[in-house]
C-alpha positions as a printed NumPy array, in Angstrom:
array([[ 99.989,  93.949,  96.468],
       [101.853,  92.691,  99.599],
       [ 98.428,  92.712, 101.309],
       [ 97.233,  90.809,  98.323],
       [ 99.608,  88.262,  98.468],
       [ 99.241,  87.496, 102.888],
       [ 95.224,  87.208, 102.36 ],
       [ 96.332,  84.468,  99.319],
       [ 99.471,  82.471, 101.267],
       [ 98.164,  82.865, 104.855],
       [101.657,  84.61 , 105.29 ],
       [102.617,  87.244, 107.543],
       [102.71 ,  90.802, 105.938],
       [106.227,  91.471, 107.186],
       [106.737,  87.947, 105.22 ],
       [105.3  ,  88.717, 101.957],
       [107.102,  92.133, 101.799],
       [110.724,  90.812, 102.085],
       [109.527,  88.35 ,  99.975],
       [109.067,  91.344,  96.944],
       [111.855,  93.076,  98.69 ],
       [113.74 ,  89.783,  97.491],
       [112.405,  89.912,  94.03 ],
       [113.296,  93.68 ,  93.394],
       [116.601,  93.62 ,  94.76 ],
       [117.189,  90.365,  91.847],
       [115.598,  92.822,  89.452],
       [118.415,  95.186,  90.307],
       [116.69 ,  97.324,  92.866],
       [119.272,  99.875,  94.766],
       [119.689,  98.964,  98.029],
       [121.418, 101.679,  99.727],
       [118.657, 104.258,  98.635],
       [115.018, 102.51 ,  99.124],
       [113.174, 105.563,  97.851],
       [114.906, 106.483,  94.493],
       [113.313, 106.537,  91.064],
       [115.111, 103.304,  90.002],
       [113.385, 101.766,  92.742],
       [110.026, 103.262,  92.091],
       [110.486, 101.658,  89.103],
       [111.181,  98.132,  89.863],
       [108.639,  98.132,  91.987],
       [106.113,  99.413,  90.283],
       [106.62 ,  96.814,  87.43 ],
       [106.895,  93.903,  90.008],
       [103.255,  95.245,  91.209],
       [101.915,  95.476,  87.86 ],
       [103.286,  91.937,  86.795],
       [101.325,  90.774,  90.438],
       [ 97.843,  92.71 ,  89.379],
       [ 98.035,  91.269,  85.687],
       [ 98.82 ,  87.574,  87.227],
       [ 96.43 ,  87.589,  90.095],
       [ 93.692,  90.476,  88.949],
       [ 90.256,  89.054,  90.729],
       [ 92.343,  88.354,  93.906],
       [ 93.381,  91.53 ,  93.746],
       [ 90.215,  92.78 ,  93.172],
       [ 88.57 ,  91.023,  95.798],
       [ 91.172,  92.34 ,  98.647],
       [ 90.685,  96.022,  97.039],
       [ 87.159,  95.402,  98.042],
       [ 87.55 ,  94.366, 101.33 ],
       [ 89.449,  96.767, 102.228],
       [ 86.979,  99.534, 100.965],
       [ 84.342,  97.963, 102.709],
       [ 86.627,  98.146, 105.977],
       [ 86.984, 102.033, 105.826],
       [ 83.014, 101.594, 107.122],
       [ 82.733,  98.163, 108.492],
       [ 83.243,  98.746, 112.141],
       [ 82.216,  94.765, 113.456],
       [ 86.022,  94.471, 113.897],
       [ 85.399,  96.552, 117.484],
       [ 81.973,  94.488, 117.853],
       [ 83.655,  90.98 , 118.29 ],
       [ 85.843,  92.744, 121.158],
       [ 83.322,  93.912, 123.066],
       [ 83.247,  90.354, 124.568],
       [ 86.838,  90.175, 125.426],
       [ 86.228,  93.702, 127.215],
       [ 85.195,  94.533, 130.255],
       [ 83.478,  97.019, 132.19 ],
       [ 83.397, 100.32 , 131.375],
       [ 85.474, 100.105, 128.019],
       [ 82.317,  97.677, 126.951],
       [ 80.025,  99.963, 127.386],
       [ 82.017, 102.745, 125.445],
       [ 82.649, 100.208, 122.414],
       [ 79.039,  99.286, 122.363],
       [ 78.087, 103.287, 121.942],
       [ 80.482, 103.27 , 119.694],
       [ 79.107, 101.175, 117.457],
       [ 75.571, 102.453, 117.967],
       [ 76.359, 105.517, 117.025],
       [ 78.484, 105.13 , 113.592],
       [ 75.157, 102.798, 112.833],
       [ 72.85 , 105.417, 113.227],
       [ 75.094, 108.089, 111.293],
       [ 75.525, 105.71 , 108.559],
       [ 71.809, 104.844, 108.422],
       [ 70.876, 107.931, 108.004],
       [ 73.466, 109.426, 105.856],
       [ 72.49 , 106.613, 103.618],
       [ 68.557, 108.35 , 103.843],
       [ 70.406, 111.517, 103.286],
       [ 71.921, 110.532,  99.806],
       [ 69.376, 109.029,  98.537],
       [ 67.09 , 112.291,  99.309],
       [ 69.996, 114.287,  97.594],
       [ 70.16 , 112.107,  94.823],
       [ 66.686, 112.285,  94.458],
       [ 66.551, 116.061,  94.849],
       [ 69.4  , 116.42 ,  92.182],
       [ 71.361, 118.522,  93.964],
       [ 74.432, 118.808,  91.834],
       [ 77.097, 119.535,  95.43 ],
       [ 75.615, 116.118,  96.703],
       [ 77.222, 114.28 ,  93.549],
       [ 80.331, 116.146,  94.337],
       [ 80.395, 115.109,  97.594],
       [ 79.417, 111.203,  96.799],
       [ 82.752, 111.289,  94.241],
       [ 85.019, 112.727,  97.56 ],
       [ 83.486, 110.138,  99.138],
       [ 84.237, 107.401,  96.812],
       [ 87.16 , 108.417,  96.148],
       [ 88.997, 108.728,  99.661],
       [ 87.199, 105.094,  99.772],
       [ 88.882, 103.653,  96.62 ],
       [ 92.474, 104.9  ,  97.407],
       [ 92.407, 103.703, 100.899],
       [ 92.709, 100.064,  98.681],
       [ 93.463,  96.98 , 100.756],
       [ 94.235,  98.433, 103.674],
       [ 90.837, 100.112, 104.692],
       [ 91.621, 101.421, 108.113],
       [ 89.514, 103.484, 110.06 ],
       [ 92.098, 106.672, 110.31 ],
       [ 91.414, 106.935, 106.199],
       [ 87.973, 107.787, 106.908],
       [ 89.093, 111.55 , 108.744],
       [ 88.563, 112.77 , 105.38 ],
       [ 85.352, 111.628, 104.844],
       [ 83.65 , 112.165, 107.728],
       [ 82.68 , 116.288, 107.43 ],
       [ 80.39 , 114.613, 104.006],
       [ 78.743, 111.822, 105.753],
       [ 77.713, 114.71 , 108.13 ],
       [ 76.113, 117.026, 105.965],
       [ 74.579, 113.596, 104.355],
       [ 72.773, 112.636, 108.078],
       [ 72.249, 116.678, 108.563],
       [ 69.735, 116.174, 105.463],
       [ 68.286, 113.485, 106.562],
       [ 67.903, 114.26 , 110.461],
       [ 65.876, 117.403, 108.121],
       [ 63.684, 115.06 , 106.388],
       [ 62.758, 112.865, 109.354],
       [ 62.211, 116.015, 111.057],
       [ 59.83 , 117.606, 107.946],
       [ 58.21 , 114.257, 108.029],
       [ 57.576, 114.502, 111.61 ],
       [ 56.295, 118.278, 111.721],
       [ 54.086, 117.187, 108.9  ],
       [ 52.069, 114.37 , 110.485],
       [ 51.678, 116.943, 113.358],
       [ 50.391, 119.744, 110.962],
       [ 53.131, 122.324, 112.278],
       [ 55.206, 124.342, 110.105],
       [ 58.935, 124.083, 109.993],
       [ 60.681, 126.043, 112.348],
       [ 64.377, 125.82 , 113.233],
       [ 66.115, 127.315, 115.589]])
């Protein structure tokens, strides 16, 4: 909500939070113990009050943010402020989270296809981790995800390589 509320005023973060900091300690909030129940409380009703007033806002940054747990252009409009050898390493970077993610994205649509009922399983993990991340969408979130986008580019480094042994007329063989 806080993040919400910075994208919408321009506001710093540390801003908007003492700003709802503010509003729960009028609504009573205990301010010698930030974690109780009482407090879990008020703030969960001051965040619900913010959703129901500002809902497609809210949306709209949950998006973002999900979108962010993959979008790695952030690094790519460093690269010019780098130099040398950090460049370089930033521009691999990026090259290789673009490949992984292209074919990961050939590698769930071949499991989709396929029907395999442990791909759908592994799309929800995905999805999830990616919705609960919210509107803060940052990079560390995606440790979880990461082992499932690598069996998803495993099966379709396969099918590139089927696709390739089959233009050559060889048989499969792995090693």
């Amino acid at each position: 909500v806080a993040i919400t509320e910075a994208d919408r005023s321009g506001d710093s973060l540390e801003v908007t939070q003492n700003y709802f900091k503010r509003q729960a300690y009028m609504s009573g909030s205990d301010t010698t113990d930030f974690y109780s129940f009482k407090n879990s409380r008020i703030y969960s009703q001051i965040a619900i009050k913010y959703i129901k007033n500002n809902f497609f806002l809210f949306c709209k940054t949950q998006l973002k943010g999900m979108v962010n747990l993959f979008y790695r252009f952030d690094k790519f409009f460093r690269i010019n402020k780098t130099s040398g050898l950090a460049k370089y390493r930033m521009a691999g970077f990026l090259i290789y989270y673009g490949i992984i993610y292209l074919i990961s994205i050939v590698g769930i649509a071949l499991s989709i296809k396929k029907k395999y009922i442990i791909a759908f399983l592994f799309l929800l993990i995905i999805i999830y981790f990616d919705v609960i991340t919210g509107a803060v969408g940052d990079q560390r979130y995606e440790v979880p995800i990461m082992p499932f986008i690598y069996i998803f580019c495993a099966n379709g480094i396969l099918y590139f390589y089927h696709m390739i042994a089959h233009k050559r007329g060889e048989h499969l063989r792995i090693i």
